[in-house]
């Protein structure tokens, strides 16, 4: 049964999106109720995703937002040093295995460079294998972005759960999975 009180915001789901939203709103002073059908956070897709924090391969208009997201992830991790979310800022490859893919990757490289991501580049198969010696199969090359990052998804989701609680709220499990962060922080 849900608590008999009013909330400013109801968030459905305690995956990464729900908890990041709850944390941001609670940090800005809202009382937030997160309802979840599971027993806790990251039990569904957010706990099983690949954890890719991708800059490359986006439309040029999205690149500044993606870069800002990487910066915000680094800040969030730095604010919670006792809990390793396995943030790795060591880049990412988009593999090219068919000749027709090269043209698409070249366009994405050009868009990234136009947006100021001057280290994004297309690598031939030999350069990919130098970077990743275990790479095998019908590899023609890859788009390389040293700007991309990765996190362990379930741990990253719980990072936002902790942020929501630190914003002054209580955490309660009630009636089949309501998580309550009713606190707020001054100044938001």
CSV table of C-alpha atoms in Angstrom, one decimal:
chain,number,residue,atom,x,y,z
A,1,UNK,CA,0.0,0.0,0.0
A,2,UNK,CA,1.3,3.4,-0.9
A,3,UNK,CA,1.8,6.1,1.8
A,4,UNK,CA,-1.2,8.4,2.4
A,5,UNK,CA,0.5,11.6,1.6
A,6,UNK,CA,1.0,13.9,-1.4
A,7,UNK,CA,4.1,14.0,-3.6
A,8,UNK,CA,5.2,16.5,-6.1
A,9,UNK,CA,6.2,13.8,-8.5
A,10,UNK,CA,5.5,10.2,-9.1
A,11,UNK,CA,8.2,8.3,-11.0
A,12,UNK,CA,7.3,4.8,-12.4
A,13,UNK,CA,10.3,2.4,-12.4
A,14,UNK,CA,13.5,2.2,-10.5
A,15,UNK,CA,15.8,1.7,-13.5
A,16,UNK,CA,18.5,4.1,-14.5
A,17,UNK,CA,16.0,6.6,-16.1
A,18,UNK,CA,13.6,6.6,-13.2
A,19,UNK,CA,16.2,6.9,-10.5
A,20,UNK,CA,18.2,9.5,-12.3
A,21,UNK,CA,15.0,11.5,-12.7
A,22,UNK,CA,14.1,11.0,-9.0
A,23,UNK,CA,17.6,12.1,-7.9
A,24,UNK,CA,17.6,15.2,-10.1
A,25,UNK,CA,14.1,16.2,-8.9
A,26,UNK,CA,14.8,15.5,-5.2
A,27,UNK,CA,18.0,17.5,-5.4
A,28,UNK,CA,16.0,20.4,-6.7
A,29,UNK,CA,13.6,20.2,-3.8
A,30,UNK,CA,10.7,18.1,-5.0
A,31,UNK,CA,9.2,15.3,-3.0
A,32,UNK,CA,9.4,12.2,-5.1
A,33,UNK,CA,7.8,8.8,-5.0
A,34,UNK,CA,9.3,6.0,-7.1
A,35,UNK,CA,7.0,3.0,-7.6
A,36,UNK,CA,8.5,-0.2,-8.9
A,37,UNK,CA,7.1,-3.7,-9.6
A,38,UNK,CA,10.3,-5.4,-8.6
A,39,UNK,CA,11.9,-5.7,-5.1
A,40,UNK,CA,14.5,-3.1,-5.8
A,41,UNK,CA,16.4,-1.1,-8.5
A,42,UNK,CA,18.0,-2.4,-11.6
A,43,UNK,CA,16.2,-5.7,-11.6
A,44,UNK,CA,15.1,-5.4,-15.2
A,45,UNK,CA,16.8,-3.8,-18.3
A,46,UNK,CA,18.9,-1.3,-16.4
A,47,UNK,CA,20.6,-4.1,-14.5
A,48,UNK,CA,21.3,-6.1,-17.7
A,49,UNK,CA,22.2,-3.4,-20.3
A,50,UNK,CA,25.7,-3.1,-21.7
A,51,UNK,CA,26.4,0.1,-19.8
A,52,UNK,CA,27.7,2.0,-22.8
A,53,UNK,CA,28.0,5.8,-22.5
A,54,UNK,CA,28.3,6.5,-26.1
A,55,UNK,CA,29.4,9.7,-27.8
A,56,UNK,CA,30.2,8.4,-31.2
A,57,UNK,CA,27.8,7.3,-33.9
A,58,UNK,CA,25.3,10.1,-33.1
A,59,UNK,CA,23.8,12.9,-35.2
A,60,UNK,CA,26.0,15.9,-35.0
A,61,UNK,CA,23.3,17.9,-33.1
A,62,UNK,CA,23.4,15.3,-30.3
A,63,UNK,CA,27.2,15.3,-29.8
A,64,UNK,CA,27.4,18.3,-27.3
A,65,UNK,CA,24.7,16.7,-25.2
A,66,UNK,CA,26.5,13.3,-25.3
A,67,UNK,CA,29.8,15.0,-24.2
A,68,UNK,CA,28.0,16.8,-21.4
A,69,UNK,CA,26.5,13.4,-20.3
A,70,UNK,CA,30.0,11.9,-20.0
A,71,UNK,CA,31.1,14.9,-17.9
A,72,UNK,CA,28.1,14.5,-15.6
A,73,UNK,CA,28.8,10.8,-15.2
A,74,UNK,CA,32.3,11.6,-14.1
A,75,UNK,CA,31.0,14.1,-11.6
A,76,UNK,CA,28.4,11.7,-10.2
A,77,UNK,CA,31.0,9.0,-9.8
A,78,UNK,CA,33.4,11.5,-8.1
A,79,UNK,CA,30.6,12.5,-5.6
A,80,UNK,CA,30.2,8.8,-4.6
A,81,UNK,CA,33.8,7.5,-4.3
A,82,UNK,CA,33.0,4.6,-2.0
A,83,UNK,CA,30.8,2.9,-4.6
A,84,UNK,CA,32.6,1.7,-7.7
A,85,UNK,CA,30.3,1.8,-10.7
A,86,UNK,CA,33.3,0.7,-12.9
A,87,UNK,CA,33.3,3.9,-14.9
A,88,UNK,CA,35.8,3.4,-17.7
A,89,UNK,CA,36.6,6.2,-20.1
A,90,UNK,CA,38.7,4.1,-22.5
A,91,UNK,CA,36.7,4.6,-25.7
A,92,UNK,CA,34.7,2.4,-28.0
A,93,UNK,CA,34.8,0.8,-31.5
A,94,UNK,CA,32.0,0.4,-34.0
A,95,UNK,CA,33.1,-2.5,-36.1
A,96,UNK,CA,32.8,-2.5,-39.9
A,97,UNK,CA,32.2,-6.0,-41.3
A,98,UNK,CA,30.6,-5.3,-44.6
A,99,UNK,CA,31.8,-2.9,-47.3
A,100,UNK,CA,28.6,-0.9,-47.3
A,101,UNK,CA,29.1,0.1,-43.7
A,102,UNK,CA,32.2,2.0,-44.4
A,103,UNK,CA,30.3,4.9,-46.0
A,104,UNK,CA,28.1,5.3,-42.9
A,105,UNK,CA,31.0,5.2,-40.5
A,106,UNK,CA,32.9,7.8,-42.6
A,107,UNK,CA,29.9,10.1,-42.4
A,108,UNK,CA,29.7,9.7,-38.6
A,109,UNK,CA,33.5,10.3,-38.3
A,110,UNK,CA,33.1,13.5,-40.3
A,111,UNK,CA,30.2,14.7,-38.1
A,112,UNK,CA,32.1,14.0,-34.9
A,113,UNK,CA,35.2,15.9,-36.2
A,114,UNK,CA,33.0,18.8,-37.3
A,115,UNK,CA,31.6,18.9,-33.7
A,116,UNK,CA,35.2,19.2,-32.4
A,117,UNK,CA,35.7,15.5,-31.5
A,118,UNK,CA,39.0,15.5,-33.5
A,119,UNK,CA,40.3,12.2,-32.2
A,120,UNK,CA,37.4,10.1,-33.6
A,121,UNK,CA,38.7,8.3,-36.7
A,122,UNK,CA,38.2,5.3,-39.0
A,123,UNK,CA,40.7,2.5,-38.4
A,124,UNK,CA,41.6,-0.2,-40.9
A,125,UNK,CA,41.5,-3.8,-39.8
A,126,UNK,CA,45.2,-3.9,-39.0
A,127,UNK,CA,44.9,-0.9,-36.7
A,128,UNK,CA,41.8,-2.4,-35.0
A,129,UNK,CA,43.7,-5.6,-34.3
A,130,UNK,CA,46.6,-3.6,-32.8
A,131,UNK,CA,44.1,-1.9,-30.5
A,132,UNK,CA,42.2,-5.1,-29.7
A,133,UNK,CA,44.4,-8.2,-30.5
A,134,UNK,CA,41.5,-10.6,-29.9
A,135,UNK,CA,39.4,-9.0,-32.7
A,136,UNK,CA,38.6,-11.7,-35.2
A,137,UNK,CA,36.1,-12.5,-38.0
A,138,UNK,CA,35.4,-10.6,-41.2
A,139,UNK,CA,36.7,-7.3,-39.9
A,140,UNK,CA,37.2,-4.5,-42.4
A,141,UNK,CA,37.9,-1.7,-39.9
A,142,UNK,CA,36.1,0.3,-37.3
A,143,UNK,CA,35.2,3.8,-36.1
A,144,UNK,CA,37.2,4.6,-33.0
A,145,UNK,CA,36.1,7.1,-30.4
A,146,UNK,CA,38.3,7.6,-27.3
A,147,UNK,CA,35.5,9.8,-25.9
A,148,UNK,CA,33.1,7.0,-25.1
A,149,UNK,CA,32.8,5.4,-21.7
A,150,UNK,CA,31.3,2.4,-20.0
A,151,UNK,CA,29.7,1.6,-16.6
A,152,UNK,CA,28.5,-1.5,-14.8
A,153,UNK,CA,24.8,-0.9,-15.3
A,154,UNK,CA,23.3,-2.3,-12.1
A,155,UNK,CA,25.9,-0.4,-10.0
A,156,UNK,CA,25.4,2.8,-12.0
A,157,UNK,CA,21.6,2.5,-11.4
A,158,UNK,CA,22.2,2.2,-7.7
A,159,UNK,CA,24.4,5.3,-7.8
A,160,UNK,CA,21.3,7.3,-8.6
A,161,UNK,CA,19.3,5.5,-5.9
A,162,UNK,CA,21.9,6.7,-3.4
A,163,UNK,CA,21.8,10.3,-4.8
A,164,UNK,CA,18.0,10.3,-4.4
A,165,UNK,CA,18.3,9.2,-0.8
A,166,UNK,CA,21.1,11.7,-0.1
A,167,UNK,CA,18.8,14.4,-1.3
A,168,UNK,CA,17.1,14.0,2.1
A,169,UNK,CA,14.6,11.3,1.6
A,170,UNK,CA,13.6,8.1,3.2
A,171,UNK,CA,13.7,4.8,1.4
A,172,UNK,CA,10.8,2.4,2.1
A,173,UNK,CA,9.6,-0.7,0.4
A,174,UNK,CA,5.8,-0.8,0.6
A,175,UNK,CA,3.0,-2.9,-0.9
A,176,UNK,CA,4.8,-4.6,-3.7
A,177,UNK,CA,7.5,-2.2,-4.4
A,178,UNK,CA,7.1,1.5,-3.7
A,179,UNK,CA,10.4,3.2,-3.0
A,180,UNK,CA,9.9,6.6,-1.3
A,181,UNK,CA,12.4,9.5,-1.4
A,182,UNK,CA,10.2,12.2,0.1
A,183,UNK,CA,13.0,14.5,1.2
A,184,UNK,CA,14.3,17.5,-0.5
A,185,UNK,CA,17.4,19.6,-0.4
A,186,UNK,CA,17.5,23.4,0.0
A,187,UNK,CA,18.5,25.7,-2.8
A,188,UNK,CA,18.0,23.1,-5.7
